[in-house]
Amino acid sequence: MLFVLRWLGVVSAALAGQNAFAALGDVNMTVGVTPISQEVYGLHMLIFWICCVIGALVFAVMFYSIFKHRKSKGAKAADFHESTMVEIVWTAVPLIILVAMAIPAARTLIAMEDTSNADVTVKVTGYQWKWHYEYLDSGVSFFSSLDAEHAAARQVGSGVDVSQFEHYLKEVDNPLVLPVGKKVRFLHTASDVIHSWWVPDLAVKKDAIPGFINENWALIEQEGVYRGKCAELCGRDHGFMPIVVNAVSEEEFDAWIAERAPVETMADAGAQTVAATTEDDDADREWALEELMARGEPVYAAACAACHQANGQGVPGAFPAIAGSAVVTGPVDAHIKTVYVGVAGSAMGSFANQLNDVDMAAVLTYQRNAFGNTVGDTIQPAAIKALR
Amino acid sequence: MSTATAEHHDHDDHHGPAKGWTRWLYTTNHKDIGTLYLLFSLVMFFIGGGMALIIRAELFQPGLQMVDPLFFNSMTTMHALVMIFGVVMPAFVGLANWMIPMMIGGPDMALPRLNNWSFWIMPFAFLLLLSTLFMEGGGPAGGWTLYAPLSLQGGDNLAFVIFAIHFMGISSVMGSINIVATIFNMRAPGMTLMKMPLFVWTWLITAYLLIAVIPVLAGAVTMLLTDRYFGTSFFSAAGGGDPVMFQHIFWFFGHPEVYILILPAFGIISSIIPTFARKPLFGYASMVYATASIAFLSFIVWAHHMFTVGMPLAGEMFFMFATMMISVPTGVKVFNWIATMWRGSMTFETPMLFAIGFLVMFTIGGLSGLMLAITPADIQYHDTYFVVAHFHYVLVPGAIYSIMAATYYWMPKWTGNMYDEKWGKIHFWVSTVFLNVLFFPMHFVGLAGMPRRIPDYSMQFADWNAVATIGAFGFGFSQLIFVYVVLKCMKGGEKATTEVWEGADGLEWTVPSPAPYHTFETPPPIR
Ligand code: HEM
Ligand SMILES: [Cu+2]
Ligand SMILES: [Cu+2]
């Protein structure tokens, strides 16, 4: 319905002589906010117009012929064919156009690959299905996943009208903050399958490949919020791991880093959390079952539910159920190992770097005592800490 | 011995098809097998099309309305595998079976039993493939490109998919060997290579491409199989392997594969345009050379599918230039077709309409291909709907339209009846309108930033996706017209003459319509 209304708007705009495309939203590549993105946009428009001209010429000749040289108009067939001269011309002319096109393209490509002399370096790691950012200069690091409201709205049969979200599926809990006017170098890698970190306004798209580190860079010239998506099919929730870059002034950026850095240096390697992080993180004390259960529930929702489902039933054949699982209701060690180390050759990766000691203990305890599982024991944060 | 042969000789020469359904099971006749391939392809076209409609229905509006994302991914994966391996390739093989012996004045394919086997493997391959949809965990959901390590996740469908691919591959390679053997051994005396119709030429080159790259695909998927089940780590970085290597191997197959899907189409169009322009093909020899250069170049451009994986600068440069080069021979083809039309005496029966539709829309796809070749720009285009638009323009109004053009063009020869011209034309126009409504907006959303292979998207893409979905349903349902026209023509209709088309040229138009069960048992004289 909405769609019909919008289209009526488009048609009336066109009739009123306004720019109909403006009403249709984006139909072209973004110019972006980095020198490279502007160059890329220029190349795109150049090759686009070249193609338009070639297409127009070819189609003009063809349609002229179609209208003139038809039998119904009494056209008699000529009998010419084979001409080496003509063949050479229409091989050579496109070749010259291509060489002319290749030169600026090569120049931009060389600039894109030059990652030297960066001011800030961010390591970007793709996970199924979220991003992890680590500022290598200051050690600040965190996970960034789809905003919880969007995540709820996008479930099949959620009943939520998604048009209420201005940036549907392009909003995250923790955006990446970057300074403007600085050369930022990105290091891309992944922990499970291949992802691709893409922000159109930065003209940055690079595959994040497990076991490999790719490089890329951007110099953002304008403050603002820039949104992107994972561009490489990475499994079930590939469409739901957005990227939000918050480009701020250098001072704001420094302040933002300063605010975070001390907290992170206190923590052990990889001791961040995907759930709320301001809580009690004392891994050494004894935790009660109720405490761990309460803490485990949101962690489960954030870290496990994407595959094992909110109701713990999994997806038959693809992701095993937690409810009634032999591992979950079995010996503690095997359960911990499954989550801490992961299961080789499956979508179950290691969560050692994604959950701190308390969150991991909590979620393990939660799994053992939820969805109808009634093991009744607890797994203490100290047990996880001992593994690190 | 000699009496027995003499007795049978008479019988052998004049027998028609066997009676009953076993005729189709045991047949070694190139026409029967051609028909089997074509009908198989038509059935698969509707299966693959149904999957496409599920995809488009989910994408009609933002938000997830009907399917789980995992099922959505298995639909995109299966749709591609079915369309490529189940529709376009079998249809071309079917056309080759029917037409190549008749075009070169040979009595049948060189290896008739192999021919039977090549066909009858296919239904089993696709049963294996499609059965995965009913397994626990569903069908393959890692994309038709089967990239490791993603394709290694998930259920045991992988083993079935890999065996299905092996079977399809065996079928294709056997079919190709047969085509090569036929072309080199069965030509009538005087039918020199440079007198062969272009459809024969393009198929000869396609057959070599197939023989060269199908084993590469087979190797790649076998490595997946051993990685998954036998503890190897070809593609697992943790075990010392390399996930990017899979992509290199896959696209070393994959790029020639896209030309496998289009070269026979070039041959078909090169037959149809001269017929309806009543004028010989402008540059026969240069068409042959252009086809050969495309085939050669197709082996050295594969990494243009991988500009974002992180290659050395020199590598990116090389693959950019090589890819741009491919548009040169492609352009030569387009220019030659137009020069053939120029100052002809054209009429616009359905085959010609489809051929012109091909020419216009394939060119659009070729031009967007040229845009994709520009590496810095491809970094923005890659893995978006812009790529989806590109390959659908070359595959649907490209490969599929050529198959439809060929069907309308040769159907009177196959059945002995003229098809219904009015409904043929309606089929063309309705399809063409909806096709552009379906695929053209994909350029827009792709450029505006919509990634491919996603079941749900942001509000800014909503309008054009709704438009595309309307186009999809329109296009899908208008293919029922095609089925109607084909069935009607098989049943009866105005009797076709031997020549069928006024401007037709070629040996297939010298035998009666319908073509007798055995043709050219004695070689025809070649001018
Ligand atoms: C002028 C000739 C052509 C050029 C320069 C060209 C170029 C390209 C490039 C650079 C890509 C990769 C885009 C990306 O993923 O970022 C691509 C994708 C593709 N092209 Fe073409 N192309 C041409 C013609 C064709 C033809 C004739 C076909 C098939 C009939 C074809 C089928 C495909 C397919 C199927 C893909 C996407 C594969 C996938 O990622 O799933 N192309 N093309
Ligand atoms: Cu991803
Ligand atoms: Cu390619």
PDB file of N, CA and C in Angstrom, chain A residues 6 24 26 29 44 58-59 62 65 69-71 75 77-79 81-82 87 98 113 128 154 156 163 168 170 193-194 198 200 205 207 210 212 214 231-232 235-236 238 316 347, chain B residues 64 68-69 73 137 153 237 242 247 278-280 282 284 286 308-309 316 324 336 338 341 343-346 360 379-383 447 453 456-460 463-464 502:
ATOM      1  N   ARG A   6       3.787   5.836  -2.603  1.00  0.00           N
ATOM      2  CA  ARG A   6       5.061   6.441  -2.968  1.00  0.00           C
ATOM      3  C   ARG A   6       5.184   6.575  -4.473  1.00  0.00           C
ATOM      4  N   LEU A  24      12.659   8.888  -5.805  1.00  0.00           N
ATOM      5  CA  LEU A  24      12.893   7.446  -5.790  1.00  0.00           C
ATOM      6  C   LEU A  24      14.035   7.038  -4.893  1.00  0.00           C
ATOM      7  N   ASP A  26      17.995   6.666  -3.689  1.00  0.00           N
ATOM      8  CA  ASP A  26      19.287   6.491  -4.339  1.00  0.00           C
ATOM      9  C   ASP A  26      19.190   5.530  -5.501  1.00  0.00           C
ATOM     10  N   MET A  29      25.778   5.243  -7.221  1.00  0.00           N
ATOM     11  CA  MET A  29      26.826   5.042  -6.236  1.00  0.00           C
ATOM     12  C   MET A  29      27.022   6.326  -5.435  1.00  0.00           C
ATOM     13  N   HIS A  44      33.706   5.505 -11.923  1.00  0.00           N
ATOM     14  CA  HIS A  44      32.416   4.868 -12.184  1.00  0.00           C
ATOM     15  C   HIS A  44      31.597   5.693 -13.173  1.00  0.00           C
ATOM     16  N   VAL A  58      25.551   2.041 -30.836  1.00  0.00           N
ATOM     17  CA  VAL A  58      25.234   0.703 -31.336  1.00  0.00           C
ATOM     18  C   VAL A  58      23.726   0.564 -31.549  1.00  0.00           C
ATOM     19  N   PHE A  59      22.964   0.992 -30.553  1.00  0.00           N
ATOM     20  CA  PHE A  59      21.513   0.820 -30.655  1.00  0.00           C
ATOM     21  C   PHE A  59      20.917   1.747 -31.713  1.00  0.00           C
ATOM     22  N   MET A  62      21.446   0.063 -34.951  1.00  0.00           N
ATOM     23  CA  MET A  62      20.624  -1.133 -35.041  1.00  0.00           C
ATOM     24  C   MET A  62      19.157  -0.781 -35.275  1.00  0.00           C
ATOM     25  N   SER A  65      18.423   0.509 -38.687  1.00  0.00           N
ATOM     26  CA  SER A  65      18.361  -0.606 -39.628  1.00  0.00           C
ATOM     27  C   SER A  65      17.037  -1.360 -39.486  1.00  0.00           C
ATOM     28  N   HIS A  69      15.373  -1.132 -42.910  1.00  0.00           N
ATOM     29  CA  HIS A  69      15.690  -2.274 -43.770  1.00  0.00           C
ATOM     30  C   HIS A  69      14.757  -3.436 -43.517  1.00  0.00           C
ATOM     31  N   ARG A  70      13.469  -3.160 -43.553  1.00  0.00           N
ATOM     32  CA  ARG A  70      12.539  -4.272 -43.349  1.00  0.00           C
ATOM     33  C   ARG A  70      11.835  -4.618 -44.656  1.00  0.00           C
ATOM     34  N   LYS A  71      11.540  -5.873 -44.751  1.00  0.00           N
ATOM     35  CA  LYS A  71      10.937  -6.364 -45.977  1.00  0.00           C
ATOM     36  C   LYS A  71       9.609  -5.679 -46.250  1.00  0.00           C
ATOM     37  N   ALA A  75      12.393  -3.252 -48.596  1.00  0.00           N
ATOM     38  CA  ALA A  75      13.861  -3.301 -48.621  1.00  0.00           C
ATOM     39  C   ALA A  75      14.325  -4.564 -49.324  1.00  0.00           C
ATOM     40  N   ALA A  77      17.484  -7.132 -49.938  1.00  0.00           N
ATOM     41  CA  ALA A  77      18.704  -7.462 -49.217  1.00  0.00           C
ATOM     42  C   ALA A  77      19.922  -7.204 -50.082  1.00  0.00           C
ATOM     43  N   ALA A  78      20.897  -6.481 -49.518  1.00  0.00           N
ATOM     44  CA  ALA A  78      22.192  -6.354 -50.179  1.00  0.00           C
ATOM     45  C   ALA A  78      22.938  -7.663 -49.976  1.00  0.00           C
ATOM     46  N   ASP A  79      24.102  -7.795 -50.571  1.00  0.00           N
ATOM     47  CA  ASP A  79      24.800  -9.069 -50.413  1.00  0.00           C
ATOM     48  C   ASP A  79      26.234  -8.872 -49.947  1.00  0.00           C
ATOM     49  N   HIS A  81      29.412  -8.872 -47.591  1.00  0.00           N
ATOM     50  CA  HIS A  81      29.915  -9.439 -46.342  1.00  0.00           C
ATOM     51  C   HIS A  81      31.417  -9.556 -46.422  1.00  0.00           C
ATOM     52  N   GLU A  82      32.045  -9.817 -45.255  1.00  0.00           N
ATOM     53  CA  GLU A  82      33.502  -9.895 -45.111  1.00  0.00           C
ATOM     54  C   GLU A  82      34.172  -8.586 -45.532  1.00  0.00           C
ATOM     55  N   GLU A  87      36.624  -4.942 -39.976  1.00  0.00           N
ATOM     56  CA  GLU A  87      36.896  -5.738 -38.775  1.00  0.00           C
ATOM     57  C   GLU A  87      38.057  -5.135 -37.971  1.00  0.00           C
ATOM     58  N   LEU A  98      39.624   1.469 -24.443  1.00  0.00           N
ATOM     59  CA  LEU A  98      39.935   0.720 -23.225  1.00  0.00           C
ATOM     60  C   LEU A  98      41.267   1.156 -22.623  1.00  0.00           C
ATOM     61  N   GLU A 113      45.930   0.901  -2.885  1.00  0.00           N
ATOM     62  CA  GLU A 113      46.726  -0.160  -2.256  1.00  0.00           C
ATOM     63  C   GLU A 113      47.825   0.385  -1.356  1.00  0.00           C
ATOM     64  N   GLN A 128      30.710 -14.752  12.894  1.00  0.00           N
ATOM     65  CA  GLN A 128      29.310 -15.015  12.570  1.00  0.00           C
ATOM     66  C   GLN A 128      28.485 -14.559  13.767  1.00  0.00           C
ATOM     67  N   ARG A 154      13.421  -8.028  13.075  1.00  0.00           N
ATOM     68  CA  ARG A 154      13.664  -8.728  11.815  1.00  0.00           C
ATOM     69  C   ARG A 154      13.348 -10.226  11.876  1.00  0.00           C
ATOM     70  N   VAL A 156      11.217 -13.577  11.642  1.00  0.00           N
ATOM     71  CA  VAL A 156      10.030 -13.944  10.866  1.00  0.00           C
ATOM     72  C   VAL A 156       8.814 -13.869  11.784  1.00  0.00           C
ATOM     73  N   SER A 163       9.302  -0.274   8.842  1.00  0.00           N
ATOM     74  CA  SER A 163       9.506   1.029   8.206  1.00  0.00           C
ATOM     75  C   SER A 163       9.612   2.144   9.251  1.00  0.00           C
ATOM     76  N   TYR A 168      16.883   0.920   9.156  1.00  0.00           N
ATOM     77  CA  TYR A 168      16.587  -0.483   9.420  1.00  0.00           C
ATOM     78  C   TYR A 168      17.758  -1.367   8.999  1.00  0.00           C
ATOM     79  N   LYS A 170      20.695  -1.133   9.761  1.00  0.00           N
ATOM     80  CA  LYS A 170      21.983  -0.442   9.648  1.00  0.00           C
ATOM     81  C   LYS A 170      22.269   0.333  10.934  1.00  0.00           C
ATOM     82  N   VAL A 193      34.269 -17.838   9.126  1.00  0.00           N
ATOM     83  CA  VAL A 193      34.173 -17.954   7.671  1.00  0.00           C
ATOM     84  C   VAL A 193      34.568 -16.612   7.071  1.00  0.00           C
ATOM     85  N   ILE A 194      34.508 -16.514   5.743  1.00  0.00           N
ATOM     86  CA  ILE A 194      34.903 -15.262   5.102  1.00  0.00           C
ATOM     87  C   ILE A 194      33.766 -14.244   5.205  1.00  0.00           C
ATOM     88  N   TRP A 198      32.433  -3.692   4.403  1.00  0.00           N
ATOM     89  CA  TRP A 198      32.139  -2.731   3.336  1.00  0.00           C
ATOM     90  C   TRP A 198      31.411  -1.498   3.868  1.00  0.00           C
ATOM     91  N   PRO A 200      30.299   1.853   1.928  1.00  0.00           N
ATOM     92  CA  PRO A 200      30.327   2.511   0.612  1.00  0.00           C
ATOM     93  C   PRO A 200      30.900   3.922   0.657  1.00  0.00           C
ATOM     94  N   LYS A 205      36.069  -1.936   0.727  1.00  0.00           N
ATOM     95  CA  LYS A 205      35.455  -3.258   0.804  1.00  0.00           C
ATOM     96  C   LYS A 205      36.593  -4.264   0.723  1.00  0.00           C
ATOM     97  N   ASP A 207      37.753  -8.372   1.900  1.00  0.00           N
ATOM     98  CA  ASP A 207      37.339  -9.628   2.503  1.00  0.00           C
ATOM     99  C   ASP A 207      38.093  -9.875   3.798  1.00  0.00           C
ATOM    100  N   PRO A 210      39.594 -15.963   7.420  1.00  0.00           N
ATOM    101  CA  PRO A 210      40.239 -16.597   8.566  1.00  0.00           C
ATOM    102  C   PRO A 210      41.657 -17.020   8.210  1.00  0.00           C
ATOM    103  N   PHE A 212      44.105 -15.067   7.458  1.00  0.00           N
ATOM    104  CA  PHE A 212      44.790 -14.082   6.621  1.00  0.00           C
ATOM    105  C   PHE A 212      44.535 -12.686   7.177  1.00  0.00           C
ATOM    106  N   ASN A 214      44.225  -8.860   5.703  1.00  0.00           N
ATOM    107  CA  ASN A 214      44.194  -7.950   4.565  1.00  0.00           C
ATOM    108  C   ASN A 214      44.303  -6.519   5.054  1.00  0.00           C
ATOM    109  N   ALA A 231      29.578  -7.838   3.137  1.00  0.00           N
ATOM    110  CA  ALA A 231      29.275  -8.028   1.716  1.00  0.00           C
ATOM    111  C   ALA A 231      29.539  -9.442   1.222  1.00  0.00           C
ATOM    112  N   GLU A 232      30.105 -10.300   2.046  1.00  0.00           N
ATOM    113  CA  GLU A 232      30.373 -11.659   1.566  1.00  0.00           C
ATOM    114  C   GLU A 232      29.478 -12.633   2.318  1.00  0.00           C
ATOM    115  N   GLY A 235      26.745 -17.050   5.887  1.00  0.00           N
ATOM    116  CA  GLY A 235      25.875 -17.936   6.651  1.00  0.00           C
ATOM    117  C   GLY A 235      24.522 -17.317   6.915  1.00  0.00           C
ATOM    118  N   ARG A 236      23.829 -17.919   7.855  1.00  0.00           N
ATOM    119  CA  ARG A 236      22.418 -17.607   8.062  1.00  0.00           C
ATOM    120  C   ARG A 236      22.154 -16.112   8.249  1.00  0.00           C
ATOM    121  N   HIS A 238      23.969 -13.450   7.518  1.00  0.00           N
ATOM    122  CA  HIS A 238      24.819 -12.586   6.703  1.00  0.00           C
ATOM    123  C   HIS A 238      24.195 -11.203   6.506  1.00  0.00           C
ATOM    124  N   PRO A 316      17.161 -27.983  13.215  1.00  0.00           N
ATOM    125  CA  PRO A 316      17.489 -29.390  12.956  1.00  0.00           C
ATOM    126  C   PRO A 316      18.422 -29.553  11.760  1.00  0.00           C
ATOM    127  N   ALA A 347      30.251 -24.672  12.636  1.00  0.00           N
ATOM    128  CA  ALA A 347      29.992 -23.242  12.821  1.00  0.00           C
ATOM    129  C   ALA A 347      30.254 -22.825  14.261  1.00  0.00           C
TER     130      ALA A 347
ATOM    131  N   LEU B  64      11.345  -9.680   7.448  1.00  0.00           N
ATOM    132  CA  LEU B  64      11.259 -11.087   7.033  1.00  0.00           C
ATOM    133  C   LEU B  64       9.810 -11.523   7.147  1.00  0.00           C
ATOM    134  N   ASP B  68      12.871 -18.543   6.715  1.00  0.00           N
ATOM    135  CA  ASP B  68      14.044 -18.435   7.568  1.00  0.00           C
ATOM    136  C   ASP B  68      15.234 -18.043   6.696  1.00  0.00           C
ATOM    137  N   PRO B  69      16.131 -17.204   7.224  1.00  0.00           N
ATOM    138  CA  PRO B  69      17.278 -16.787   6.405  1.00  0.00           C
ATOM    139  C   PRO B  69      18.080 -17.968   5.850  1.00  0.00           C
ATOM    140  N   ASN B  73      18.912 -18.648   1.963  1.00  0.00           N
ATOM    141  CA  ASN B  73      20.234 -18.883   1.378  1.00  0.00           C
ATOM    142  C   ASN B  73      20.254 -20.164   0.554  1.00  0.00           C
ATOM    143  N   GLY B 137      18.136 -30.103   8.116  1.00  0.00           N
ATOM    144  CA  GLY B 137      19.126 -29.047   7.907  1.00  0.00           C
ATOM    145  C   GLY B 137      19.004 -28.371   6.564  1.00  0.00           C
ATOM    146  N   GLN B 153      30.412 -25.754   6.592  1.00  0.00           N
ATOM    147  CA  GLN B 153      29.494 -25.766   7.727  1.00  0.00           C
ATOM    148  C   GLN B 153      28.186 -26.411   7.302  1.00  0.00           C
ATOM    149  N   ALA B 237      42.612 -22.615   7.136  1.00  0.00           N
ATOM    150  CA  ALA B 237      43.844 -21.947   7.557  1.00  0.00           C
ATOM    151  C   ALA B 237      44.383 -22.582   8.825  1.00  0.00           C
ATOM    152  N   ASP B 242      44.406 -22.986   2.753  1.00  0.00           N
ATOM    153  CA  ASP B 242      44.216 -21.633   2.252  1.00  0.00           C
ATOM    154  C   ASP B 242      42.809 -21.479   1.667  1.00  0.00           C
ATOM    155  N   GLN B 247      38.853 -20.277  -3.954  1.00  0.00           N
ATOM    156  CA  GLN B 247      38.259 -19.311  -4.886  1.00  0.00           C
ATOM    157  C   GLN B 247      39.020 -19.280  -6.208  1.00  0.00           C
ATOM    158  N   ARG B 278      17.842 -12.023 -44.424  1.00  0.00           N
ATOM    159  CA  ARG B 278      17.990 -12.492 -45.798  1.00  0.00           C
ATOM    160  C   ARG B 278      19.313 -12.042 -46.402  1.00  0.00           C
ATOM    161  N   LYS B 279      20.344 -12.178 -45.598  1.00  0.00           N
ATOM    162  CA  LYS B 279      21.647 -11.659 -45.990  1.00  0.00           C
ATOM    163  C   LYS B 279      22.675 -12.485 -45.235  1.00  0.00           C
ATOM    164  N   PRO B 280      23.791 -12.870 -45.891  1.00  0.00           N
ATOM    165  CA  PRO B 280      24.760 -13.723 -45.174  1.00  0.00           C
ATOM    166  C   PRO B 280      25.384 -12.991 -43.985  1.00  0.00           C
ATOM    167  N   PHE B 282      27.802 -11.169 -41.692  1.00  0.00           N
ATOM    168  CA  PHE B 282      28.781 -10.214 -42.219  1.00  0.00           C
ATOM    169  C   PHE B 282      30.200 -10.768 -42.194  1.00  0.00           C
ATOM    170  N   TYR B 284      31.991 -14.010 -41.230  1.00  0.00           N
ATOM    171  CA  TYR B 284      32.022 -15.378 -40.721  1.00  0.00           C
ATOM    172  C   TYR B 284      33.368 -15.687 -40.071  1.00  0.00           C
ATOM    173  N   SER B 286      35.736 -13.747 -38.988  1.00  0.00           N
ATOM    174  CA  SER B 286      36.092 -12.987 -37.793  1.00  0.00           C
ATOM    175  C   SER B 286      35.236 -13.433 -36.605  1.00  0.00           C
ATOM    176  N   THR B 308      38.342  -8.246  -4.264  1.00  0.00           N
ATOM    177  CA  THR B 308      38.367  -7.811  -2.861  1.00  0.00           C
ATOM    178  C   THR B 308      39.044  -8.818  -1.934  1.00  0.00           C
ATOM    179  N   VAL B 309      39.598  -9.923  -2.469  1.00  0.00           N
ATOM    180  CA  VAL B 309      40.183 -10.897  -1.541  1.00  0.00           C
ATOM    181  C   VAL B 309      41.570 -10.495  -1.060  1.00  0.00           C
ATOM    182  N   GLU B 316      46.114  -7.585  -9.427  1.00  0.00           N
ATOM    183  CA  GLU B 316      44.879  -6.859  -9.709  1.00  0.00           C
ATOM    184  C   GLU B 316      44.962  -6.157 -11.061  1.00  0.00           C
ATOM    185  N   MET B 324      39.250  -6.368 -19.283  1.00  0.00           N
ATOM    186  CA  MET B 324      38.816  -5.335 -20.232  1.00  0.00           C
ATOM    187  C   MET B 324      38.980  -5.826 -21.668  1.00  0.00           C
ATOM    188  N   ASN B 336      29.287  -7.332 -35.728  1.00  0.00           N
ATOM    189  CA  ASN B 336      29.037  -8.198 -36.889  1.00  0.00           C
ATOM    190  C   ASN B 336      27.554  -8.507 -37.070  1.00  0.00           C
ATOM    191  N   ILE B 338      25.093  -6.629 -36.166  1.00  0.00           N
ATOM    192  CA  ILE B 338      24.401  -5.434 -36.653  1.00  0.00           C
ATOM    193  C   ILE B 338      24.724  -5.203 -38.129  1.00  0.00           C
ATOM    194  N   MET B 341      22.506  -7.221 -40.169  1.00  0.00           N
ATOM    195  CA  MET B 341      21.153  -6.686 -40.315  1.00  0.00           C
ATOM    196  C   MET B 341      21.126  -5.509 -41.304  1.00  0.00           C
ATOM    197  N   ARG B 343      21.068  -3.103 -44.140  1.00  0.00           N
ATOM    198  CA  ARG B 343      20.659  -3.236 -45.541  1.00  0.00           C
ATOM    199  C   ARG B 343      20.212  -4.651 -45.904  1.00  0.00           C
ATOM    200  N   GLY B 344      19.689  -5.337 -44.884  1.00  0.00           N
ATOM    201  CA  GLY B 344      19.045  -6.606 -45.174  1.00  0.00           C
ATOM    202  C   GLY B 344      17.607  -6.349 -45.568  1.00  0.00           C
ATOM    203  N   SER B 345      16.846  -7.441 -45.593  1.00  0.00           N
ATOM    204  CA  SER B 345      15.424  -7.311 -45.881  1.00  0.00           C
ATOM    205  C   SER B 345      14.713  -8.054 -44.756  1.00  0.00           C
ATOM    206  N   MET B 346      14.541  -7.329 -43.653  1.00  0.00           N
ATOM    207  CA  MET B 346      14.209  -8.026 -42.413  1.00  0.00           C
ATOM    208  C   MET B 346      12.724  -8.276 -42.215  1.00  0.00           C
ATOM    209  N   VAL B 360      20.096  -6.659 -27.939  1.00  0.00           N
ATOM    210  CA  VAL B 360      19.995  -5.425 -27.160  1.00  0.00           C
ATOM    211  C   VAL B 360      20.389  -5.686 -25.707  1.00  0.00           C
ATOM    212  N   ILE B 379      35.335  -2.614  -6.712  1.00  0.00           N
ATOM    213  CA  ILE B 379      35.384  -2.763  -5.259  1.00  0.00           C
ATOM    214  C   ILE B 379      34.082  -2.239  -4.659  1.00  0.00           C
ATOM    215  N   GLN B 380      33.484  -1.246  -5.286  1.00  0.00           N
ATOM    216  CA  GLN B 380      32.144  -0.823  -4.831  1.00  0.00           C
ATOM    217  C   GLN B 380      31.051  -1.741  -5.378  1.00  0.00           C
ATOM    218  N   TYR B 381      31.185  -2.215  -6.608  1.00  0.00           N
ATOM    219  CA  TYR B 381      30.106  -3.028  -7.198  1.00  0.00           C
ATOM    220  C   TYR B 381      30.055  -4.443  -6.629  1.00  0.00           C
ATOM    221  N   HIS B 382      31.233  -4.958  -6.277  1.00  0.00           N
ATOM    222  CA  HIS B 382      31.343  -6.389  -5.975  1.00  0.00           C
ATOM    223  C   HIS B 382      30.364  -6.830  -4.892  1.00  0.00           C
ATOM    224  N   ASP B 383      29.776  -8.012  -5.126  1.00  0.00           N
ATOM    225  CA  ASP B 383      28.839  -8.598  -4.161  1.00  0.00           C
ATOM    226  C   ASP B 383      27.638  -7.703  -3.867  1.00  0.00           C
ATOM    227  N   LEU B 447      23.951  -0.192  -6.987  1.00  0.00           N
ATOM    228  CA  LEU B 447      24.808   0.989  -6.894  1.00  0.00           C
ATOM    229  C   LEU B 447      24.557   1.732  -5.593  1.00  0.00           C
ATOM    230  N   ARG B 453      22.536 -11.644  -1.949  1.00  0.00           N
ATOM    231  CA  ARG B 453      22.378 -12.779  -1.046  1.00  0.00           C
ATOM    232  C   ARG B 453      21.944 -12.388   0.355  1.00  0.00           C
ATOM    233  N   ASP B 456      16.774  -9.705   3.663  1.00  0.00           N
ATOM    234  CA  ASP B 456      16.083  -8.553   4.233  1.00  0.00           C
ATOM    235  C   ASP B 456      16.993  -7.344   4.037  1.00  0.00           C
ATOM    236  N   TYR B 457      16.388  -6.158   3.895  1.00  0.00           N
ATOM    237  CA  TYR B 457      17.207  -5.007   3.519  1.00  0.00           C
ATOM    238  C   TYR B 457      16.645  -3.739   4.141  1.00  0.00           C
ATOM    239  N   SER B 458      17.434  -2.671   3.997  1.00  0.00           N
ATOM    240  CA  SER B 458      17.068  -1.397   4.597  1.00  0.00           C
ATOM    241  C   SER B 458      15.974  -0.711   3.786  1.00  0.00           C
ATOM    242  N   MET B 459      15.309   0.239   4.428  1.00  0.00           N
ATOM    243  CA  MET B 459      14.157   0.910   3.815  1.00  0.00           C
ATOM    244  C   MET B 459      14.489   1.580   2.485  1.00  0.00           C
ATOM    245  N   GLN B 460      15.710   2.073   2.341  1.00  0.00           N
ATOM    246  CA  GLN B 460      16.024   2.858   1.142  1.00  0.00           C
ATOM    247  C   GLN B 460      15.927   2.016  -0.145  1.00  0.00           C
ATOM    248  N   ASP B 463      11.475   0.433  -2.551  1.00  0.00           N
ATOM    249  CA  ASP B 463      10.668   0.653  -3.761  1.00  0.00           C
ATOM    250  C   ASP B 463      11.123  -0.216  -4.923  1.00  0.00           C
ATOM    251  N   TRP B 464      12.408  -0.169  -5.182  1.00  0.00           N
ATOM    252  CA  TRP B 464      12.886  -0.888  -6.367  1.00  0.00           C
ATOM    253  C   TRP B 464      12.788  -2.386  -6.197  1.00  0.00           C
ATOM    254  N   GLU B 502      11.912 -18.359 -45.320  1.00  0.00           N
ATOM    255  CA  GLU B 502      12.256 -17.896 -46.657  1.00  0.00           C
ATOM    256  C   GLU B 502      13.766 -17.732 -46.837  1.00  0.00           C
TER     257      GLU B 502
END
